[in-house]
PDB file of C-alpha atoms and ligand atoms in Angstrom:
ATOM      1  CA  MET Q   1      -2.828  18.062  -7.090  1.00  0.00           C
ATOM      2  CA  LYS Q   2      -4.670  15.376  -5.247  1.00  0.00           C
ATOM      3  CA  LEU Q   3      -4.496  12.071  -7.174  1.00  0.00           C
ATOM      4  CA  LEU Q   4      -6.571  10.116  -4.634  1.00  0.00           C
ATOM      5  CA  GLU Q   5      -8.794  11.424  -1.937  1.00  0.00           C
ATOM      6  CA  THR Q   6     -11.209   9.953   0.673  1.00  0.00           C
ATOM      7  CA  ARG Q   7     -13.855  12.323   2.215  1.00  0.00           C
ATOM      8  CA  LYS Q   8     -15.359  11.162   5.466  1.00  0.00           C
ATOM      9  CA  LEU Q   9     -14.901   7.569   4.407  1.00  0.00           C
ATOM     10  CA  THR Q  10     -16.706   5.020   6.446  1.00  0.00           C
ATOM     11  CA  ALA Q  11     -16.596   1.155   6.259  1.00  0.00           C
ATOM     12  CA  PHE Q  12     -18.697  -1.563   7.787  1.00  0.00           C
ATOM     13  CA  TYR Q  13     -18.467  -5.277   8.061  1.00  0.00           C
ATOM     14  CA  GLY Q  14     -22.106  -6.141   8.599  1.00  0.00           C
ATOM     15  CA  ASP Q  15     -23.066  -4.136  11.848  1.00  0.00           C
ATOM     16  CA  PHE Q  16     -19.401  -3.645  12.756  1.00  0.00           C
ATOM     17  CA  GLN Q  17     -18.010  -0.214  11.855  1.00  0.00           C
ATOM     18  CA  ALA Q  18     -14.351  -0.478  10.850  1.00  0.00           C
ATOM     19  CA  LEU Q  19     -13.735   3.143   9.622  1.00  0.00           C
ATOM     20  CA  PHE Q  20     -15.110   6.367  10.986  1.00  0.00           C
ATOM     21  CA  GLY Q  21     -14.969   9.335   8.621  1.00  0.00           C
ATOM     22  CA  ILE Q  22     -11.469   9.025   7.272  1.00  0.00           C
ATOM     23  CA  ASP Q  23     -10.057  12.142   5.403  1.00  0.00           C
ATOM     24  CA  PHE Q  24      -7.070  10.947   3.451  1.00  0.00           C
ATOM     25  CA  HIS Q  25      -5.304  11.982   0.350  1.00  0.00           C
ATOM     26  CA  VAL Q  26      -2.293  11.272  -1.788  1.00  0.00           C
ATOM     27  CA  ASP Q  27      -0.857  14.022  -4.065  1.00  0.00           C
ATOM     28  CA  GLU Q  28       0.559  13.223  -7.432  1.00  0.00           C
ATOM     29  CA  GLY Q  29       4.242  11.999  -7.105  1.00  0.00           C
ATOM     30  CA  GLU Q  30       3.978  11.525  -3.389  1.00  0.00           C
ATOM     31  CA  ILE Q  31       4.668   8.436  -1.246  1.00  0.00           C
ATOM     32  CA  VAL Q  32       2.215   8.270   1.695  1.00  0.00           C
ATOM     33  CA  ALA Q  33       2.605   5.791   4.580  1.00  0.00           C
ATOM     34  CA  VAL Q  34      -0.263   4.388   6.496  1.00  0.00           C
ATOM     35  CA  ILE Q  35       0.696   2.939   9.820  1.00  0.00           C
ATOM     36  CA  GLY Q  36      -1.206   1.512  12.769  1.00  0.00           C
ATOM     37  CA  ALA Q  37      -1.563  -1.483  15.136  1.00  0.00           C
ATOM     38  CA  ASN Q  38      -3.280  -4.705  14.199  1.00  0.00           C
ATOM     39  CA  GLY Q  39      -7.009  -4.064  13.620  1.00  0.00           C
ATOM     40  CA  ALA Q  40      -6.536  -0.244  13.237  1.00  0.00           C
ATOM     41  CA  GLY Q  41      -8.268  -0.261   9.788  1.00  0.00           C
ATOM     42  CA  LYS Q  42      -5.330  -0.093   7.347  1.00  0.00           C
ATOM     43  CA  SER Q  43      -6.467  -3.084   5.221  1.00  0.00           C
ATOM     44  CA  THR Q  44     -10.025  -1.857   5.293  1.00  0.00           C
ATOM     45  CA  LEU Q  45      -8.907   1.519   3.919  1.00  0.00           C
ATOM     46  CA  LEU Q  46      -7.045  -0.218   1.150  1.00  0.00           C
ATOM     47  CA  LYS Q  47      -9.992  -2.512   0.376  1.00  0.00           C
ATOM     48  CA  SER Q  48     -12.195   0.605   0.051  1.00  0.00           C
ATOM     49  CA  ILE Q  49      -9.812   2.418  -2.179  1.00  0.00           C
ATOM     50  CA  THR Q  50      -9.505  -0.716  -4.511  1.00  0.00           C
ATOM     51  CA  GLY Q  51     -13.132  -1.443  -4.638  1.00  0.00           C
ATOM     52  CA  LEU Q  52     -12.973  -4.773  -2.716  1.00  0.00           C
ATOM     53  CA  LEU Q  53     -15.257  -2.970  -0.243  1.00  0.00           C
ATOM     54  CA  VAL Q  54     -17.849  -0.669  -1.694  1.00  0.00           C
ATOM     55  CA  PRO Q  55     -17.456   2.774  -0.063  1.00  0.00           C
ATOM     56  CA  PRO Q  56     -20.543   5.056   0.343  1.00  0.00           C
ATOM     57  CA  ALA Q  57     -21.189   7.483  -2.434  1.00  0.00           C
ATOM     58  CA  GLN Q  58     -19.165  10.805  -2.326  1.00  0.00           C
ATOM     59  CA  THR Q  59     -16.326   9.390  -0.226  1.00  0.00           C
ATOM     60  CA  LEU Q  60     -13.762   8.312  -2.763  1.00  0.00           C
ATOM     61  CA  TYR Q  61     -12.200  10.352  -5.624  1.00  0.00           C
ATOM     62  CA  LEU Q  62      -9.480   9.727  -8.188  1.00  0.00           C
ATOM     63  CA  ASP Q  63      -8.326  12.901  -9.930  1.00  0.00           C
ATOM     64  CA  GLY Q  64     -11.305  14.627  -8.385  1.00  0.00           C
ATOM     65  CA  LYS Q  65     -13.765  12.230  -9.986  1.00  0.00           C
ATOM     66  CA  PRO Q  66     -15.851   9.978  -7.772  1.00  0.00           C
ATOM     67  CA  ILE Q  67     -15.020   6.252  -8.093  1.00  0.00           C
ATOM     68  CA  ALA Q  68     -16.952   4.792  -5.201  1.00  0.00           C
ATOM     69  CA  GLY Q  69     -18.991   1.906  -6.538  1.00  0.00           C
ATOM     70  CA  LEU Q  70     -16.615   1.001  -9.400  1.00  0.00           C
ATOM     71  CA  THR Q  71     -15.590  -2.656  -9.589  1.00  0.00           C
ATOM     72  CA  PRO Q  72     -12.004  -3.560  -8.621  1.00  0.00           C
ATOM     73  CA  ALA Q  73     -11.243  -4.299 -12.338  1.00  0.00           C
ATOM     74  CA  LYS Q  74     -12.398  -0.815 -13.253  1.00  0.00           C
ATOM     75  CA  ILE Q  75     -10.346   0.813 -10.584  1.00  0.00           C
ATOM     76  CA  VAL Q  76      -7.224  -1.099 -11.888  1.00  0.00           C
ATOM     77  CA  HIS Q  77      -8.053   0.219 -15.338  1.00  0.00           C
ATOM     78  CA  ARG Q  78      -8.196   3.791 -13.954  1.00  0.00           C
ATOM     79  CA  GLY Q  79      -4.670   3.269 -12.780  1.00  0.00           C
ATOM     80  CA  VAL Q  80      -4.633   1.888  -9.154  1.00  0.00           C
ATOM     81  CA  ALA Q  81      -2.723  -1.322  -8.582  1.00  0.00           C
ATOM     82  CA  MET Q  82      -2.182  -3.169  -5.355  1.00  0.00           C
ATOM     83  CA  VAL Q  83       0.652  -5.326  -4.097  1.00  0.00           C
ATOM     84  CA  PRO Q  84      -1.515  -7.438  -1.625  1.00  0.00           C
ATOM     85  CA  GLU Q  85      -0.442  -8.544   1.757  1.00  0.00           C
ATOM     86  CA  GLY Q  86       0.854 -12.080   1.405  1.00  0.00           C
ATOM     87  CA  ARG Q  87       1.614 -11.537  -2.202  1.00  0.00           C
ATOM     88  CA  ARG Q  88      -1.108 -13.800  -3.549  1.00  0.00           C
ATOM     89  CA  LEU Q  89       0.815 -15.089  -6.596  1.00  0.00           C
ATOM     90  CA  PHE Q  90      -0.661 -17.558  -8.977  1.00  0.00           C
ATOM     91  CA  ALA Q  91       0.876 -20.847  -7.774  1.00  0.00           C
ATOM     92  CA  SER Q  92       0.454 -22.794 -10.931  1.00  0.00           C
ATOM     93  CA  LEU Q  93       2.018 -20.037 -13.187  1.00  0.00           C
ATOM     94  CA  SER Q  94       5.688 -19.249 -13.782  1.00  0.00           C
ATOM     95  CA  VAL Q  95       7.346 -16.011 -12.737  1.00  0.00           C
ATOM     96  CA  GLU Q  96       6.938 -14.553 -16.219  1.00  0.00           C
ATOM     97  CA  GLU Q  97       3.330 -15.598 -16.473  1.00  0.00           C
ATOM     98  CA  ASN Q  98       2.549 -14.038 -13.084  1.00  0.00           C
ATOM     99  CA  LEU Q  99       4.131 -10.765 -14.314  1.00  0.00           C
ATOM    100  CA  LEU Q 100       2.201 -10.875 -17.616  1.00  0.00           C
ATOM    101  CA  MET Q 101      -1.058 -11.398 -15.616  1.00  0.00           C
ATOM    102  CA  GLY Q 102      -0.387  -7.949 -14.208  1.00  0.00           C
ATOM    103  CA  ALA Q 103      -0.472  -6.291 -17.611  1.00  0.00           C
ATOM    104  CA  TYR Q 104      -3.942  -7.756 -18.320  1.00  0.00           C
ATOM    105  CA  GLY Q 105      -6.510  -4.999 -18.046  1.00  0.00           C
ATOM    106  CA  GLY Q 106      -3.868  -2.427 -17.306  1.00  0.00           C
ATOM    107  CA  ARG Q 107      -2.575   0.741 -19.000  1.00  0.00           C
ATOM    108  CA  ARG Q 108       0.274   1.390 -21.355  1.00  0.00           C
ATOM    109  CA  GLY Q 109       3.452   2.830 -20.113  1.00  0.00           C
ATOM    110  CA  ILE Q 110       7.118   2.338 -19.195  1.00  0.00           C
ATOM    111  CA  TRP Q 111       6.602  -0.894 -17.350  1.00  0.00           C
ATOM    112  CA  ASN Q 112       6.842  -4.239 -19.185  1.00  0.00           C
ATOM    113  CA  PHE Q 113       8.709  -7.485 -18.683  1.00  0.00           C
ATOM    114  CA  GLU Q 114      11.999  -5.982 -19.685  1.00  0.00           C
ATOM    115  CA  SER Q 115      11.829  -2.966 -17.356  1.00  0.00           C
ATOM    116  CA  VAL Q 116      10.587  -5.011 -14.421  1.00  0.00           C
ATOM    117  CA  ALA Q 117      13.509  -7.543 -15.112  1.00  0.00           C
ATOM    118  CA  LYS Q 118      15.893  -4.487 -15.041  1.00  0.00           C
ATOM    119  CA  LEU Q 119      14.584  -3.560 -11.597  1.00  0.00           C
ATOM    120  CA  PHE Q 120      14.699  -7.157 -10.330  1.00  0.00           C
ATOM    121  CA  PRO Q 121      17.314  -9.015 -12.513  1.00  0.00           C
ATOM    122  CA  ILE Q 122      16.750 -12.208 -10.524  1.00  0.00           C
ATOM    123  CA  LEU Q 123      13.244 -12.453 -12.082  1.00  0.00           C
ATOM    124  CA  LYS Q 124      14.742 -12.698 -15.572  1.00  0.00           C
ATOM    125  CA  GLU Q 125      16.974 -15.415 -14.483  1.00  0.00           C
ATOM    126  CA  ARG Q 126      14.089 -17.315 -12.858  1.00  0.00           C
ATOM    127  CA  ARG Q 127      11.444 -16.402 -15.448  1.00  0.00           C
ATOM    128  CA  LYS Q 128      10.570 -20.042 -16.189  1.00  0.00           C
ATOM    129  CA  SER Q 129      10.350 -21.089 -12.617  1.00  0.00           C
ATOM    130  CA  PRO Q 130       7.041 -21.660 -10.850  1.00  0.00           C
ATOM    131  CA  ALA Q 131       6.502 -18.468  -8.715  1.00  0.00           C
ATOM    132  CA  THR Q 132       6.179 -20.589  -5.556  1.00  0.00           C
ATOM    133  CA  ALA Q 133       9.647 -22.040  -6.025  1.00  0.00           C
ATOM    134  CA  LEU Q 134      11.189 -18.549  -5.312  1.00  0.00           C
ATOM    135  CA  SER Q 135      12.257 -17.278  -1.904  1.00  0.00           C
ATOM    136  CA  GLY Q 136       9.884 -14.922   0.049  1.00  0.00           C
ATOM    137  CA  GLY Q 137      11.776 -11.880  -1.027  1.00  0.00           C
ATOM    138  CA  GLN Q 138      11.869 -12.961  -4.707  1.00  0.00           C
ATOM    139  CA  GLN Q 139       8.034 -13.590  -4.518  1.00  0.00           C
ATOM    140  CA  GLN Q 140       7.562 -10.108  -3.191  1.00  0.00           C
ATOM    141  CA  MET Q 141       9.592  -8.789  -6.213  1.00  0.00           C
ATOM    142  CA  VAL Q 142       7.099 -10.778  -8.469  1.00  0.00           C
ATOM    143  CA  ALA Q 143       4.185  -9.205  -6.690  1.00  0.00           C
ATOM    144  CA  ILE Q 144       5.552  -5.702  -7.057  1.00  0.00           C
ATOM    145  CA  GLY Q 145       6.548  -6.328 -10.696  1.00  0.00           C
ATOM    146  CA  ARG Q 146       3.040  -7.788 -11.373  1.00  0.00           C
ATOM    147  CA  ALA Q 147       1.437  -4.544  -9.958  1.00  0.00           C
ATOM    148  CA  LEU Q 148       3.889  -2.330 -11.987  1.00  0.00           C
ATOM    149  CA  MET Q 149       3.048  -4.182 -15.232  1.00  0.00           C
ATOM    150  CA  SER Q 150      -0.357  -2.540 -15.206  1.00  0.00           C
ATOM    151  CA  ASN Q 151       1.460   0.765 -15.327  1.00  0.00           C
ATOM    152  CA  PRO Q 152      -0.470   2.243 -12.389  1.00  0.00           C
ATOM    153  CA  ARG Q 153      -0.754   5.878 -11.591  1.00  0.00           C
ATOM    154  CA  LEU Q 154      -1.028   4.833  -7.935  1.00  0.00           C
ATOM    155  CA  LEU Q 155       0.741   1.868  -6.485  1.00  0.00           C
ATOM    156  CA  ILE Q 156      -0.473   0.472  -3.190  1.00  0.00           C
ATOM    157  CA  CYS Q 157       1.764  -1.696  -1.167  1.00  0.00           C
ATOM    158  CA  ASP Q 158       0.357  -3.710   1.691  1.00  0.00           C
ATOM    159  CA  GLU Q 159       2.923  -4.727   4.298  1.00  0.00           C
ATOM    160  CA  LEU Q 160       5.848  -5.425   1.904  1.00  0.00           C
ATOM    161  CA  SER Q 161       8.195  -6.282   4.832  1.00  0.00           C
ATOM    162  CA  LEU Q 162       5.971  -8.959   6.410  1.00  0.00           C
ATOM    163  CA  GLY Q 163       7.931 -12.192   7.089  1.00  0.00           C
ATOM    164  CA  LEU Q 164      11.077 -10.965   5.268  1.00  0.00           C
ATOM    165  CA  ALA Q 165      14.709 -10.643   6.533  1.00  0.00           C
ATOM    166  CA  PRO Q 166      16.003  -7.087   7.190  1.00  0.00           C
ATOM    167  CA  ILE Q 167      18.478  -7.328   4.257  1.00  0.00           C
ATOM    168  CA  VAL Q 168      15.742  -8.408   1.851  1.00  0.00           C
ATOM    169  CA  ILE Q 169      13.378  -5.606   3.199  1.00  0.00           C
ATOM    170  CA  LYS Q 170      16.179  -3.067   2.406  1.00  0.00           C
ATOM    171  CA  GLU Q 171      16.500  -4.542  -1.101  1.00  0.00           C
ATOM    172  CA  ILE Q 172      12.821  -4.307  -1.761  1.00  0.00           C
ATOM    173  CA  TYR Q 173      12.526  -0.681  -0.543  1.00  0.00           C
ATOM    174  CA  ASP Q 174      15.598   0.323  -2.384  1.00  0.00           C
ATOM    175  CA  ALA Q 175      13.931  -0.902  -5.556  1.00  0.00           C
ATOM    176  CA  LEU Q 176      10.798   1.050  -4.560  1.00  0.00           C
ATOM    177  CA  LYS Q 177      12.906   4.141  -4.365  1.00  0.00           C
ATOM    178  CA  THR Q 178      14.009   3.580  -7.869  1.00  0.00           C
ATOM    179  CA  VAL Q 179      10.380   3.174  -8.852  1.00  0.00           C
ATOM    180  CA  ALA Q 180       9.488   6.367  -6.938  1.00  0.00           C
ATOM    181  CA  ALA Q 181      12.197   8.285  -8.793  1.00  0.00           C
ATOM    182  CA  THR Q 182      10.172   7.704 -12.018  1.00  0.00           C
ATOM    183  CA  GLY Q 183       7.491   9.929 -10.452  1.00  0.00           C
ATOM    184  CA  LEU Q 184       5.111   7.112  -9.426  1.00  0.00           C
ATOM    185  CA  THR Q 185       2.614   7.913  -6.611  1.00  0.00           C
ATOM    186  CA  ALA Q 186       2.404   5.276  -3.940  1.00  0.00           C
ATOM    187  CA  ILE Q 187       0.668   4.297  -0.672  1.00  0.00           C
ATOM    188  CA  ILE Q 188       2.592   2.042   1.587  1.00  0.00           C
ATOM    189  CA  VAL Q 189       1.084   0.325   4.525  1.00  0.00           C
ATOM    190  CA  GLU Q 190       3.819  -0.811   7.031  1.00  0.00           C
ATOM    191  CA  GLN Q 191       3.922  -2.243  10.551  1.00  0.00           C
ATOM    192  CA  ASP Q 192       7.552  -1.134  10.653  1.00  0.00           C
ATOM    193  CA  THR Q 193       7.225   2.513  11.557  1.00  0.00           C
ATOM    194  CA  SER Q 194      10.843   3.369  10.863  1.00  0.00           C
ATOM    195  CA  THR Q 195      10.725   2.024   7.308  1.00  0.00           C
ATOM    196  CA  ALA Q 196       7.370   3.814   6.836  1.00  0.00           C
ATOM    197  CA  LYS Q 197       8.881   7.099   8.041  1.00  0.00           C
ATOM    198  CA  GLU Q 198      12.058   6.798   6.011  1.00  0.00           C
ATOM    199  CA  MET Q 199      10.255   5.817   2.747  1.00  0.00           C
ATOM    200  CA  SER Q 200       7.370   8.322   2.781  1.00  0.00           C
ATOM    201  CA  ASN Q 201       6.729  12.036   2.319  1.00  0.00           C
ATOM    202  CA  ARG Q 202       3.772  12.078   4.562  1.00  0.00           C
ATOM    203  CA  LEU Q 203       2.195   9.580   6.878  1.00  0.00           C
ATOM    204  CA  TYR Q 204      -1.179   8.746   8.444  1.00  0.00           C
ATOM    205  CA  CYS Q 205      -1.547   6.758  11.550  1.00  0.00           C
ATOM    206  CA  LEU Q 206      -4.876   5.006  12.078  1.00  0.00           C
ATOM    207  CA  GLN Q 207      -6.269   3.840  15.442  1.00  0.00           C
ATOM    208  CA  GLU Q 208      -9.513   2.106  15.899  1.00  0.00           C
ATOM    209  CA  GLY Q 209     -10.706   3.253  12.486  1.00  0.00           C
ATOM    210  CA  ARG Q 210      -9.849   6.932  12.883  1.00  0.00           C
ATOM    211  CA  VAL Q 211      -6.855   9.011  11.861  1.00  0.00           C
ATOM    212  CA  SER Q 212      -4.918   9.474  15.059  1.00  0.00           C
ATOM    213  CA  LEU Q 213      -1.967  11.333  13.446  1.00  0.00           C
ATOM    214  CA  THR Q 214      -0.981  12.812  10.186  1.00  0.00           C
ATOM    215  CA  GLY Q 215       1.982  14.931   9.144  1.00  0.00           C
ATOM    216  CA  ILE Q 216       5.170  15.230   7.133  1.00  0.00           C
ATOM    217  CA  SER Q 217       7.146  12.012   7.813  1.00  0.00           C
ATOM    218  CA  ARG Q 218      10.418  13.579   8.622  1.00  0.00           C
ATOM    219  CA  GLN Q 219       8.819  16.047  11.093  1.00  0.00           C
ATOM    220  CA  VAL Q 220       6.938  13.438  13.045  1.00  0.00           C
ATOM    221  CA  GLY Q 221       8.751  12.116  16.174  1.00  0.00           C
ATOM    222  CA  HIS Q 222       8.755   8.485  17.305  1.00  0.00           C
ATOM    223  CA  GLU Q 223       7.006   9.491  20.592  1.00  0.00           C
ATOM    224  CA  GLN Q 224       4.175  11.026  18.723  1.00  0.00           C
ATOM    225  CA  ILE Q 225       3.911   7.942  16.602  1.00  0.00           C
ATOM    226  CA  THR Q 226       3.854   5.668  19.701  1.00  0.00           C
ATOM    227  CA  ALA Q 227       1.047   7.791  21.260  1.00  0.00           C
ATOM    228  CA  ALA Q 228      -0.948   7.718  17.982  1.00  0.00           C
ATOM    229  CA  TYR Q 229      -0.380   4.068  17.519  1.00  0.00           C
ATOM    230  CA  PHE Q 230      -1.585   2.820  20.767  1.00  0.00           C
ATOM    231  CA  GLY Q 231      -3.708   5.827  21.857  1.00  0.00           C
ATOM    232  CA  LEU Q 232      -5.048   6.328  25.423  1.00  0.00           C
ATOM    233  CA  GLN Q 233      -3.765   2.959  26.449  1.00  0.00           C
ATOM    234  CA  ALA Q 234      -0.144   3.939  25.812  1.00  0.00           C
ATOM    235  CA  ASN Q 235      -0.559   7.376  27.469  1.00  0.00           C
ATOM    236  CA  ALA Q 236      -2.060   5.696  30.464  1.00  0.00           C
ATOM    237  CA  LEU Q 237       0.875   3.280  30.615  1.00  0.00           C
ATOM    238  CA  LEU Q 238       3.420   6.022  30.192  1.00  0.00           C
ATOM    239  CA  GLN Q 239       1.751   7.933  33.018  1.00  0.00           C
ATOM    240  CA  GLN Q 240       1.720   4.824  35.231  1.00  0.00           C
ATOM    241  CA  ALA Q 241       5.416   4.416  34.504  1.00  0.00           C
ATOM    242  CA  GLN Q 242       6.286   7.907  35.661  1.00  0.00           C
ATOM    243  CA  PRO Q 243       7.399   8.194  39.327  1.00  0.00           C
TER     244      PRO Q 243
HETATM  245  P1  LIG N   1      -3.712  -5.758  10.368  1.00  0.00           P
HETATM  246  O1  LIG N   1      -2.415  -5.056  10.493  1.00  0.00           O
HETATM  247  O2  LIG N   1      -3.854  -6.903  11.424  1.00  0.00           O
HETATM  248  O3  LIG N   1      -3.974  -6.331   9.035  1.00  0.00           O
HETATM  249  P2  LIG N   1      -5.565  -3.624   9.905  1.00  0.00           P
HETATM  250  O4  LIG N   1      -5.051  -2.322  10.457  1.00  0.00           O
HETATM  251  O5  LIG N   1      -5.322  -3.844   8.448  1.00  0.00           O
HETATM  252  O6  LIG N   1      -4.853  -4.783  10.765  1.00  0.00           O
HETATM  253  P3  LIG N   1      -8.226  -4.304   9.381  1.00  0.00           P
HETATM  254  O7  LIG N   1      -7.947  -5.598   8.815  1.00  0.00           O
HETATM  255  O8  LIG N   1      -8.677  -3.152   8.425  1.00  0.00           O
HETATM  256  O9  LIG N   1      -7.006  -3.750  10.291  1.00  0.00           O
HETATM  257  O10 LIG N   1      -9.406  -4.426  10.450  1.00  0.00           O
HETATM  258  C1  LIG N   1     -10.099  -3.329  10.996  1.00  0.00           C
HETATM  259  C2  LIG N   1     -11.225  -3.841  11.911  1.00  0.00           C
HETATM  260  O11 LIG N   1     -12.140  -4.534  11.084  1.00  0.00           O
HETATM  261  C3  LIG N   1     -10.718  -4.895  12.929  1.00  0.00           C
HETATM  262  O12 LIG N   1     -11.442  -4.669  14.149  1.00  0.00           O
HETATM  263  C4  LIG N   1     -11.083  -6.192  12.379  1.00  0.00           C
HETATM  264  O13 LIG N   1     -11.293  -7.171  13.278  1.00  0.00           O
HETATM  265  C5  LIG N   1     -12.313  -5.903  11.553  1.00  0.00           C
HETATM  266  N1  LIG N   1     -12.445  -6.676  10.394  1.00  0.00           N
HETATM  267  C6  LIG N   1     -11.570  -6.786   9.370  1.00  0.00           C
HETATM  268  N2  LIG N   1     -12.062  -7.650   8.343  1.00  0.00           N
HETATM  269  C7  LIG N   1     -13.283  -8.053   8.854  1.00  0.00           C
HETATM  270  C8  LIG N   1     -14.270  -8.930   8.269  1.00  0.00           C
HETATM  271  N3  LIG N   1     -13.983  -9.559   7.170  1.00  0.00           N
HETATM  272  N4  LIG N   1     -15.347  -9.134   9.022  1.00  0.00           N
HETATM  273  C9  LIG N   1     -15.543  -8.520  10.191  1.00  0.00           C
HETATM  274  N5  LIG N   1     -14.657  -7.630  10.780  1.00  0.00           N
HETATM  275  C10 LIG N   1     -13.569  -7.465  10.043  1.00  0.00           C
END
């Protein structure tokens, strides 16, 4: 059962076309990774899904119902929450207040301050601290917790590993596995293709605004990913490198 689907999705910034007819979907209970080089269109895809960019009519569906044109707030209310790149916490608010902001406008469900604190115990210890006083990894936990507090049906994570040490990245993704075990559906955007492959059921690679590869993550090889990531340039380089 498709929870979210894009059909021939396009996106523009003024005259510049960033996405060219993207067919993408996430089934209920699935984790789907989106990978691709800088500028491939990953953030643009996420902005279109979350209503920050307005997609053309008939290109975006949640539960089979069209949602193109809904405001970001209405899309959150329908059950789509995002952990944005760079976390974007409220600097003047405490950890607990940041988490509670996530519940505002969200849905009812299993996620509340207590269940988030169980997932990330350090957030309970630091609940009164300003969010910006936390380490980068702890701030990422707040950002994930804040998104979970809206009890989303679809959690979208934009580059969780950015700027974090490998041990912290592992901790964050281990927590995400715990969350996934509750049956939550997720889209993860990752520059780190190994993490993306390991964490997801299926993956899409974008290149210059088009899907260059899609498949079941454990069946997709690293060479295929490299070719899809860099496209013709990589193929040409590989050919040049051959004797
Ligand atoms: P990154 O990993 O660097 O975040 P990305 O895969 O998320 O890259 P996008 O940010 O979606 O890529 O960018 C896709 C294309 O759209 C790029 O060519 C980028 O320069 C362009 N673009 C992105 N945002 C804007 C904007 N606000 N105005 C004009 N062009 C933009």
